[in-house]
Short mmCIF file of C-alpha atoms in Angstrom, two decimals:
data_model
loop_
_atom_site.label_atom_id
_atom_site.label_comp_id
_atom_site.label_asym_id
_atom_site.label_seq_id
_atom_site.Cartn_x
_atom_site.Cartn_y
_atom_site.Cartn_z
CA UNK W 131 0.00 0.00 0.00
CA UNK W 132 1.68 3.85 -0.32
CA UNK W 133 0.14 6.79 0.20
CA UNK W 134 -2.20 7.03 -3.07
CA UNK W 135 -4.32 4.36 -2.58
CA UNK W 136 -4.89 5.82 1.29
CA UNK W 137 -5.59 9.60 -0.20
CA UNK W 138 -2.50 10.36 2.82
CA UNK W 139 -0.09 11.16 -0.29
CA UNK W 140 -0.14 15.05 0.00
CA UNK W 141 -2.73 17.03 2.38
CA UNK W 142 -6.28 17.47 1.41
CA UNK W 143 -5.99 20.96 0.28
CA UNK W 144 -3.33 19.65 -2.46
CA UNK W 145 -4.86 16.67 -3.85
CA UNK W 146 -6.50 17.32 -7.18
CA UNK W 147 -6.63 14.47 -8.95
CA UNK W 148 -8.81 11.52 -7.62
CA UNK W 149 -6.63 8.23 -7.23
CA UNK W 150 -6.52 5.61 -4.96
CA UNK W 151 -9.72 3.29 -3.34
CA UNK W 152 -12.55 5.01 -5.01
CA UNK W 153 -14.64 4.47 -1.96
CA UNK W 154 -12.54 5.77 0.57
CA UNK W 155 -11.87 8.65 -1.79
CA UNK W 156 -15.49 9.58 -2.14
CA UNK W 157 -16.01 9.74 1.78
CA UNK W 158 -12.66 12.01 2.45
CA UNK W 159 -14.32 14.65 0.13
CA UNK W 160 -18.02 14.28 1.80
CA UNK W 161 -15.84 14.62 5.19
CA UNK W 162 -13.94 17.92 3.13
CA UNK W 163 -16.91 19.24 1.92
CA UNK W 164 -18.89 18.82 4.67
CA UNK W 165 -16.30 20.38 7.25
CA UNK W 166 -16.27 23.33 4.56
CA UNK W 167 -19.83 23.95 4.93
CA UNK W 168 -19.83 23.87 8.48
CA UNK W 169 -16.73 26.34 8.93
CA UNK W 170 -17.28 28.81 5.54
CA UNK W 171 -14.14 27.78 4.37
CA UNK W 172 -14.01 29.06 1.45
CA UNK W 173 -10.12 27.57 0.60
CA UNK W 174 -10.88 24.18 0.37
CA UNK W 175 -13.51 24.63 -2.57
CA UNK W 176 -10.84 24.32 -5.20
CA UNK W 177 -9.42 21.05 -3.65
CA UNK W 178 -12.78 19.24 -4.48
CA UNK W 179 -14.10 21.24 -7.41
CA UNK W 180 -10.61 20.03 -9.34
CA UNK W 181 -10.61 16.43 -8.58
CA UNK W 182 -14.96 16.36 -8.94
CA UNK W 183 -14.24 17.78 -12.74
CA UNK W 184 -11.34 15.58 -13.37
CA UNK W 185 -13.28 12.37 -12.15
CA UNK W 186 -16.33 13.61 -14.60
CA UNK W 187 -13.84 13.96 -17.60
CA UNK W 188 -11.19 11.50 -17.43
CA UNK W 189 -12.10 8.74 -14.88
CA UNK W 190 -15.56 7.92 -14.91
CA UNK W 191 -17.97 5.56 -16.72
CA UNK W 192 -20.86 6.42 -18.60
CA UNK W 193 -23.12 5.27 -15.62
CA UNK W 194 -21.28 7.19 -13.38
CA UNK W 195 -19.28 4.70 -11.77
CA UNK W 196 -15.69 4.91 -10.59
CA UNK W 197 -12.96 2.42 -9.77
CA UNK W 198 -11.25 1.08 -12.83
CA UNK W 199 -9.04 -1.28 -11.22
CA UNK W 200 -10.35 -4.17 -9.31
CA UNK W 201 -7.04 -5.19 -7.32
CA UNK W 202 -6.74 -1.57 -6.01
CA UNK W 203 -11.03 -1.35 -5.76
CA UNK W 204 -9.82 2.27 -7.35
CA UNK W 205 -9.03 4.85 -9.70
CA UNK W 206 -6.75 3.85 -13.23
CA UNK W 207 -5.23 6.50 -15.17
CA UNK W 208 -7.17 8.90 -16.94
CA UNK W 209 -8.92 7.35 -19.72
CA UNK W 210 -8.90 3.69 -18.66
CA UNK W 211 -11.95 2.86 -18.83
CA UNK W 212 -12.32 -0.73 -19.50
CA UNK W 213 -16.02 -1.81 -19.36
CA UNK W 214 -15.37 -5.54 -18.46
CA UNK W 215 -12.68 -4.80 -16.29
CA UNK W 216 -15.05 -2.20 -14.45
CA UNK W 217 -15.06 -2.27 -10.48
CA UNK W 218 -17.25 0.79 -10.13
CA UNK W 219 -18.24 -0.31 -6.96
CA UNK W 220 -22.06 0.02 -5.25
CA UNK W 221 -20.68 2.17 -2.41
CA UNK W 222 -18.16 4.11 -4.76
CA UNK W 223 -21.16 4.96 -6.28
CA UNK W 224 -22.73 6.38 -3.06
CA UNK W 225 -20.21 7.85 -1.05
CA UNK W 226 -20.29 10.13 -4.75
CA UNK W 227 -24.08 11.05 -3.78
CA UNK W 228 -22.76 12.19 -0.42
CA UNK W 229 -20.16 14.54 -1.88
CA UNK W 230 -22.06 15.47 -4.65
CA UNK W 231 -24.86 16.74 -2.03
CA UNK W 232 -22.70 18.46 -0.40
CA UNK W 233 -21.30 20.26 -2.96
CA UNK W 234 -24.07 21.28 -4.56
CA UNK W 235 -25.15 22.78 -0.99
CA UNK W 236 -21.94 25.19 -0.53
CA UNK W 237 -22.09 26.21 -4.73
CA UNK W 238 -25.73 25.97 -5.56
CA UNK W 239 -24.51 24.88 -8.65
CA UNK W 240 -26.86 22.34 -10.65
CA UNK W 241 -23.78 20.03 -12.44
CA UNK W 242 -23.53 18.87 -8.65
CA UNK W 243 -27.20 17.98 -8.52
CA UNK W 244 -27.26 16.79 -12.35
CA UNK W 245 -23.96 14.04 -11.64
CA UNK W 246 -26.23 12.77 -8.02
CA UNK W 247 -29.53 11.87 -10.40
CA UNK W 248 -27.41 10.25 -12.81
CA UNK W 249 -25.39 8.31 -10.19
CA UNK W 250 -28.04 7.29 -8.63
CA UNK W 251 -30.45 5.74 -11.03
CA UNK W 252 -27.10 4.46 -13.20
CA UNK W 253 -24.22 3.30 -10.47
CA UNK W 254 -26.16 3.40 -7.48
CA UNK W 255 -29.49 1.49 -8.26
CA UNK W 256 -27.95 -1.45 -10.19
CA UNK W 257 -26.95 -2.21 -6.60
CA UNK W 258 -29.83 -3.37 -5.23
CA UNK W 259 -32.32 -6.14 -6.95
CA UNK W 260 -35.64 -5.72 -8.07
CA UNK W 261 -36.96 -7.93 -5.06
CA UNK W 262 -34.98 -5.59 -2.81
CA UNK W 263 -33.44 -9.09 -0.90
CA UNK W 264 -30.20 -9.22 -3.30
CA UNK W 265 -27.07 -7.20 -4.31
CA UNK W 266 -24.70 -6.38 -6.61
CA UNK W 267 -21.09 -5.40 -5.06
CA UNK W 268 -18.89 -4.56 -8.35
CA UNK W 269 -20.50 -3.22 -11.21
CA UNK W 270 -19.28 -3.53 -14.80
CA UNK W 271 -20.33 -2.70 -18.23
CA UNK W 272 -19.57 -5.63 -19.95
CA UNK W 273 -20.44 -8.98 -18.45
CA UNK W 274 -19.51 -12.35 -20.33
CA UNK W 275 -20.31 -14.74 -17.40
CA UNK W 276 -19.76 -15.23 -13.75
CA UNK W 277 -21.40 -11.94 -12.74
CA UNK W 278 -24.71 -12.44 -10.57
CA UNK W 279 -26.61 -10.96 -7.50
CA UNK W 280 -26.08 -12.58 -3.61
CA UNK W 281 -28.16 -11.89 -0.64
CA UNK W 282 -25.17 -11.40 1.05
CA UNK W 283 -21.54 -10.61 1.11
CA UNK W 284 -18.73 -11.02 3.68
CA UNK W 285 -18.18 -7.72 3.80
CA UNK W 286 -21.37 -6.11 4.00
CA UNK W 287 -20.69 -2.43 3.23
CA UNK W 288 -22.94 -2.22 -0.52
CA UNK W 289 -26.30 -3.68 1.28
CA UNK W 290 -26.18 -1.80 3.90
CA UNK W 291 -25.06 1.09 2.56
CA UNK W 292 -28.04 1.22 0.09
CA UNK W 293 -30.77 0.46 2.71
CA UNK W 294 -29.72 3.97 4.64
CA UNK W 295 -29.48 5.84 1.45
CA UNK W 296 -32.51 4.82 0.07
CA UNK W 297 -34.44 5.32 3.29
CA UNK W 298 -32.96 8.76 4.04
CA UNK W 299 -33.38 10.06 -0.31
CA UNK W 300 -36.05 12.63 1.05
CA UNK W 301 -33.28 15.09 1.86
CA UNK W 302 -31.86 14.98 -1.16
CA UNK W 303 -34.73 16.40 -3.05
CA UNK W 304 -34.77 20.50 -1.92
CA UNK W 305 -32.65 22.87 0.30
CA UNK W 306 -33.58 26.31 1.15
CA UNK W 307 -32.49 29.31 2.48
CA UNK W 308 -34.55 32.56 3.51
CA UNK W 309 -35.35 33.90 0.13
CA UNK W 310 -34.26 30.86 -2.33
CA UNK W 311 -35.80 27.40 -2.84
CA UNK W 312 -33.48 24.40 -5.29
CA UNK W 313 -35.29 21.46 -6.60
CA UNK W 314 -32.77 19.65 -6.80
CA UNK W 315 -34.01 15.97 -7.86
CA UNK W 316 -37.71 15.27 -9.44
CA UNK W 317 -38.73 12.53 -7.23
CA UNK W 318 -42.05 11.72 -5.83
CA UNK W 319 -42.20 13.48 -2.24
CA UNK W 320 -43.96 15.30 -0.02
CA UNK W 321 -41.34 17.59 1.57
CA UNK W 322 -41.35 20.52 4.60
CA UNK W 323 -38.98 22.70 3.95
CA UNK W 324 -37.96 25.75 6.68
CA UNK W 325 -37.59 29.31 4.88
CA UNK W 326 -38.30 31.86 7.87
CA UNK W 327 -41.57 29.84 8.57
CA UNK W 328 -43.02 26.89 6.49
CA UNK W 329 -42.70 26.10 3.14
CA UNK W 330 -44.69 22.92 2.06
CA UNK W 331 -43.66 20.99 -1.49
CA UNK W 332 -45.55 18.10 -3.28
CA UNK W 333 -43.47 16.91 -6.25
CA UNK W 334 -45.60 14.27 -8.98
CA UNK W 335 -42.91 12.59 -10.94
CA UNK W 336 -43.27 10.45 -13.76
CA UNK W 337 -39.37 9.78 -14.50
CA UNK W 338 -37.69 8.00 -15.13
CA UNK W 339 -40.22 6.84 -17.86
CA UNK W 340 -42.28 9.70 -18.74
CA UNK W 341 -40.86 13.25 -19.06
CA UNK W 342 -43.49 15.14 -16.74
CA UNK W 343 -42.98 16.36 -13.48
CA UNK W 344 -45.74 19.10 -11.32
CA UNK W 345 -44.82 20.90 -8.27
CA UNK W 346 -47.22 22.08 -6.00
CA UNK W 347 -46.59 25.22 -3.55
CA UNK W 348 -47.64 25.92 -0.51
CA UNK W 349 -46.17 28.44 1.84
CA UNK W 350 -47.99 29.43 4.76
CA UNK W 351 -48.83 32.66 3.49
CA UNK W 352 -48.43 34.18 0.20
CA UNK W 353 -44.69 35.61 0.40
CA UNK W 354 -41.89 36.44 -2.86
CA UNK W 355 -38.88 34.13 -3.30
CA UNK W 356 -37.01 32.79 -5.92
CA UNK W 357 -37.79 28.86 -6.98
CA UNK W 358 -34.84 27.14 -8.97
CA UNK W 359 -35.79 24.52 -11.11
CA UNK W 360 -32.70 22.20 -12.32
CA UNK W 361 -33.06 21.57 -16.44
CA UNK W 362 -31.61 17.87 -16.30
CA UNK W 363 -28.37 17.76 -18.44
CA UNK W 364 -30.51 15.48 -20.97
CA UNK W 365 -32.51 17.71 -22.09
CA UNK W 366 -30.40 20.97 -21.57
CA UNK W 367 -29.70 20.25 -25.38
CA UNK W 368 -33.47 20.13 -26.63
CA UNK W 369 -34.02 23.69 -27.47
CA UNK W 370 -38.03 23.07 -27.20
CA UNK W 371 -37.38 21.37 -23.80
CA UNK W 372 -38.46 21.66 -21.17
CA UNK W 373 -41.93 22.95 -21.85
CA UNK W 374 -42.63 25.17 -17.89
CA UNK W 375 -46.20 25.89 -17.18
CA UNK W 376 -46.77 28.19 -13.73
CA UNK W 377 -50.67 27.61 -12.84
CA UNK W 378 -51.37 26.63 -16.75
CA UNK W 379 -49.70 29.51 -17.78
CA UNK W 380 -46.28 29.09 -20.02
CA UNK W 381 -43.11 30.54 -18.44
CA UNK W 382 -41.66 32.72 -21.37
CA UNK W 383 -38.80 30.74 -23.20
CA UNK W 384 -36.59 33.34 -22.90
CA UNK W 385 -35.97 32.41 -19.38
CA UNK W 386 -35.07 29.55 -20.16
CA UNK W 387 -32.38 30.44 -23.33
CA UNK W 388 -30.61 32.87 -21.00
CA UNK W 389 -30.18 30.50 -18.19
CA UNK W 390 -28.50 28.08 -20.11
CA UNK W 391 -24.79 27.63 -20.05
CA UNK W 392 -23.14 29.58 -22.86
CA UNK W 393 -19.93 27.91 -23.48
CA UNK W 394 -20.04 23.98 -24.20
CA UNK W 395 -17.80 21.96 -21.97
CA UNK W 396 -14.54 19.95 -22.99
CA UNK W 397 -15.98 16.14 -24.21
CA UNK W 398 -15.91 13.61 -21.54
CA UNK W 399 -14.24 10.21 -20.87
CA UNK W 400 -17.83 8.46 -20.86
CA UNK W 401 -20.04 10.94 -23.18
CA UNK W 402 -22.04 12.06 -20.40
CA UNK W 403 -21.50 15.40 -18.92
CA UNK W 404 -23.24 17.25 -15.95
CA UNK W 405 -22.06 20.77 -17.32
CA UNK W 406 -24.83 20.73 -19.46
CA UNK W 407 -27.43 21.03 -16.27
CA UNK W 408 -28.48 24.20 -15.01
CA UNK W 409 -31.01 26.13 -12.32
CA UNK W 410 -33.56 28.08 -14.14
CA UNK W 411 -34.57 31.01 -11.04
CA UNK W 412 -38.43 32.13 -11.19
CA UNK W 413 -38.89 34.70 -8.97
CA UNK W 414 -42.40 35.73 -7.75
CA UNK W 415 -44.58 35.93 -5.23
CA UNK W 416 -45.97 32.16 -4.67
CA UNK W 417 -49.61 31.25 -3.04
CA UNK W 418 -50.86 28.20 -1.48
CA UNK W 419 -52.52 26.60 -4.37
CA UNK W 420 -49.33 27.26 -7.05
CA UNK W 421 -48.04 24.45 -9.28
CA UNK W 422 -45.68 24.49 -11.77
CA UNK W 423 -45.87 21.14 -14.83
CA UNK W 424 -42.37 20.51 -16.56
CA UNK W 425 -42.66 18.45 -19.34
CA UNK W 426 -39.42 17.23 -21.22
CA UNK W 427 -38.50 15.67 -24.59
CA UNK W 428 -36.63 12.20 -23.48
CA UNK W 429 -34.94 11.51 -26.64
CA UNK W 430 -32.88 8.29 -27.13
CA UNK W 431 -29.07 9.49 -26.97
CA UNK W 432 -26.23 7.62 -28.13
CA UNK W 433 -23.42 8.89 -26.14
CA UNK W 434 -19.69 8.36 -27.76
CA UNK W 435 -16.73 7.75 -25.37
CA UNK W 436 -13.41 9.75 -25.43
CA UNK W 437 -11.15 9.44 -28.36
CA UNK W 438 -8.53 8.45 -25.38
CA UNK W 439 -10.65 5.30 -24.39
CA UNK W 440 -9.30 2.60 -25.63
CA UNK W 441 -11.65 -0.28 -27.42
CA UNK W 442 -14.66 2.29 -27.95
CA UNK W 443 -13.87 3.04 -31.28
CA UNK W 444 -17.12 2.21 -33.73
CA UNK W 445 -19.73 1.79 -30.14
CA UNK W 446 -22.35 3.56 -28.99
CA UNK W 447 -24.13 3.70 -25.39
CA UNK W 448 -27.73 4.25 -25.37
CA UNK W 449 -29.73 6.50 -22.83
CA UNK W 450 -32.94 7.94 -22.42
CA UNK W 451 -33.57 10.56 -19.65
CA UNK W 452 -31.90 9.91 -17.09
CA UNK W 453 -30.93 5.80 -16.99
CA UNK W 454 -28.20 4.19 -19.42
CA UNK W 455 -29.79 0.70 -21.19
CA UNK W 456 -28.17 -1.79 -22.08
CA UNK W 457 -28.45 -5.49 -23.65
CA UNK W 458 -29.07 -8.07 -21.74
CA UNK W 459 -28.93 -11.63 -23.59
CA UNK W 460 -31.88 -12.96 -21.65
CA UNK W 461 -33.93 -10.56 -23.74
CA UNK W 462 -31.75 -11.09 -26.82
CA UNK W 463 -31.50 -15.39 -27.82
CA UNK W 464 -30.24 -15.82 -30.77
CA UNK W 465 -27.94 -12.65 -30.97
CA UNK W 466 -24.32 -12.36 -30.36
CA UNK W 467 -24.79 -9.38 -28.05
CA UNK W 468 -20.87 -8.40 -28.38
CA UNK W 469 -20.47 -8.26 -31.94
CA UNK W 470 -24.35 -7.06 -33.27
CA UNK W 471 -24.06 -3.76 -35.20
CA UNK W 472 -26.74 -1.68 -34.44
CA UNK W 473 -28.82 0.27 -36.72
CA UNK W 474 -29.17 3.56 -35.13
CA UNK W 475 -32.18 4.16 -37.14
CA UNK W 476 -34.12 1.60 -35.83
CA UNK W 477 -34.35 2.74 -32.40
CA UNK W 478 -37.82 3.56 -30.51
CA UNK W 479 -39.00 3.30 -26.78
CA UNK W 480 -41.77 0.69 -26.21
CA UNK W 481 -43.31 0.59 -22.60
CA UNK W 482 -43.41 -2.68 -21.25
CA UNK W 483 -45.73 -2.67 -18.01
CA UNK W 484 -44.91 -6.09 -17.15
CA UNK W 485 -41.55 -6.41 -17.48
CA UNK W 486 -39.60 -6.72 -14.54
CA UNK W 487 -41.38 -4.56 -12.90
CA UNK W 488 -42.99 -1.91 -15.24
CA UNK W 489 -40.50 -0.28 -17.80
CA UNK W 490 -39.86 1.65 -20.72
CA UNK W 491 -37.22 -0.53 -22.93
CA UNK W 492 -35.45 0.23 -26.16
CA UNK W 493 -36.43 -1.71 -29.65
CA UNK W 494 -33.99 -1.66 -32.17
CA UNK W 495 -32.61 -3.74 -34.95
CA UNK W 496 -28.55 -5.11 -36.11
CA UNK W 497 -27.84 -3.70 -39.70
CA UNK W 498 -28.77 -7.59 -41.01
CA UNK W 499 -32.64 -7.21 -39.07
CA UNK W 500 -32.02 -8.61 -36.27
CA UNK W 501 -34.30 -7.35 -33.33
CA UNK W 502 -32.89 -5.83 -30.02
CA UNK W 503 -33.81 -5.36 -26.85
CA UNK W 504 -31.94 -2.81 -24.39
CA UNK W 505 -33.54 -2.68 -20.91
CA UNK W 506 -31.86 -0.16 -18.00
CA UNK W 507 -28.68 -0.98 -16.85
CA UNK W 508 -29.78 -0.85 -13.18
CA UNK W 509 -31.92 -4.07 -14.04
CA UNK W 510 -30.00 -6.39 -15.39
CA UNK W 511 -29.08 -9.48 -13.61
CA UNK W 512 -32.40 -9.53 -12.03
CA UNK W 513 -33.52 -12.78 -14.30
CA UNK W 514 -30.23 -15.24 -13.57
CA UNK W 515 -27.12 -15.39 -14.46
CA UNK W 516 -26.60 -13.83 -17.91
CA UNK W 517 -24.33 -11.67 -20.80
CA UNK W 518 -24.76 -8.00 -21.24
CA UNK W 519 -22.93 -5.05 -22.40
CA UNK W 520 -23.67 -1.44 -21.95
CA UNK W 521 -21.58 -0.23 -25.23
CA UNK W 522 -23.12 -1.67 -28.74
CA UNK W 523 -21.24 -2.00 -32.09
CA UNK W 524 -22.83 0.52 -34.80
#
């Protein structure tokens, strides 16, 4: 072991680039971050904000996992991304919710809020099965065999971890301070939040399936503040989405065009990139009674990795709002799941209300006709032990 892999290689103030066990590395900036909030300390926001944006472009996957090397349970070098090889453990994935929270707290910045939703349906939720009773404790991309869900593991940390997380995801949704109120994360929830006196918030969600979303108001009495709404980084790029309604009314779009970010960011290592999210402020005087419907385009998106990443050349990874599919041979017989081309022209989103549980999947077709099925990645190995690979041949 040397000082990397413990994060005890230089002090905290001094390490920008995230290396070592991707777990422990998570929780020492949560620690950072949180210590920063609770002193103002202003100094120590570059020594996460440099090692958050060099995870996001050089040493993260697609789903938003981290931890390329399984002997070190850690961080590669930038760019090595292999999908099979792919540790990207549950908690990894977690202990990044933490810090991502936390961030997004101190900054108010939306990229913070953007990489927690995308960790968390993606890296985080392919944890935990469908029945809730079994687990997942590395997570890779590509599986060829051998891969499968356990009650149980010797060490614990993934099952457990994901029971508190889930059961405490209420506090993740808003924050507030006297004259501002974030929605952060679009989940169903009925949520008090404190902004002088008593600010009540019922959010209707339809995601991940179905882009709409209505938030009801209800202060205790009518009072002005300013309500940010965070435009999701997949559909920051839809320049008719999201469609805002306040009481039935349509929110002018030029709120919305001069909210978003102005300068695109540097491409990624995975092809997914946070940047794109932003807070939209409306600023009025809200009533008991107020509700504001977002309704958003959900496009299928084939995301490209980094020129750098090696073995990515020619693939694609498909998404849809906010979950990453992928293709699962249990829905494909017949197909060599590894070497079909896709037809990108093929693609459409069926709902499939029975299927494991209620989803929306992903038809498609190889370039001979061949049908395919993509389900969400946080699904798979819910049906036995099976192949599947996130990144498809086109």
């Amino acid at each position: 072991m040397n000082g990397k892999y413990l994060q005890q290689h230089v002090p905290i103030r001094r390490q920008t680039v995230p290396v070592g066990h991707s777990v422990r590395f998570g929780y020492l900036e949560t620690a950072t971050a949180m210590l920063a909030l609770l002193l103002g300390e202003a100094s120590l926001l570059p020594a996460m904000e440099q090692p958050w944006e060099h995870m996001v472009q050089r040493r993260m996957y697609v789903t938003g996992g981290i931890g390329a090397v399984p002997a070190l349970e850690g961080f590669g070098n930038d760019y090595e991304l292999d999908p099979e090889l792919a540790y990207a453990e549950t908690c990894a994935a977690l202990s990044c919710l933490f810090w991502n929270w936390q961030l997004s707290l101190i900054t108010a910045r939306a990229r913070y809020s953007d990489l927690f939703e995308w960790q968390l349906y993606n890296a985080a939720a392919v944890g935990m099965g469908l029945s809730g009773k079994d687990y997942l404790y590395n997570n890779p991309l590509v599986c060829r065999s051998g891969v499968t869900r356990r009650a149980w593991y010797s060490v614990p940390c993934c099952p457990s971890n994901l029971s508190r997380t889930w059961a405490d995801l209420g506090k993740y949704i808003c924050s507030a301070d006297a004259d501002n109120l974030w929605i952060h994360q679009y989940i169903g929830s009925r949520i008090r939040v404190e902004m002088g006196e008593e600010v009540n918030i019922h959010v209707e969600s339809d995601l991940p399936w179905i882009g709409k979303t209505s938030i009801h108001i209800k202060p205790a009495r009518p009072r002005e503040f300013t309500l940010h709404l965070r435009i999701p980084s997949w559909v920051a790029a839809e320049p008719a989405s999201p469609m805002i309604k306040i009481n039935n009314e349509p929110l002018a779009s030029t709120g919305l065009a001069a909210a978003r970010p102005s300068q695109p960011a540097p491409p990624t290592a995975s092809g997914y990139d946070p940047e794109q999210s932003y807070f939209l402020p409306i600023r009025r005087v809200w009533s008991a009674g107020d509700m504001i419907e977002l309704t958003y385009d959900m496009p299928i998106c084939q995301r490209h990795a980094h020129a750098k990443v090696k073995g990515h050349q020619g693939k694609v990874a498909l998404t849809r709002g906010p979950l990453v599919y992928c293709l699962e041979s249990t829905d494909n017989p017949g197909v060599d799941i590894f070497s079909a081309r896709l037809d990108p022209a093929s693609l459409q989103t069926e709902h499939a209300p029975h299927l494991l549980g209620g989803i929306s999947m992903l038809k498609g077709a190889t370039q001979d006709g061949q049908p395919l099925t993509f389900i969400p990645y946080n699904l798979w190995a819910n049906r036995g032990e099976s192949q599947m690979t996130v990144w498809v041949n086109t």
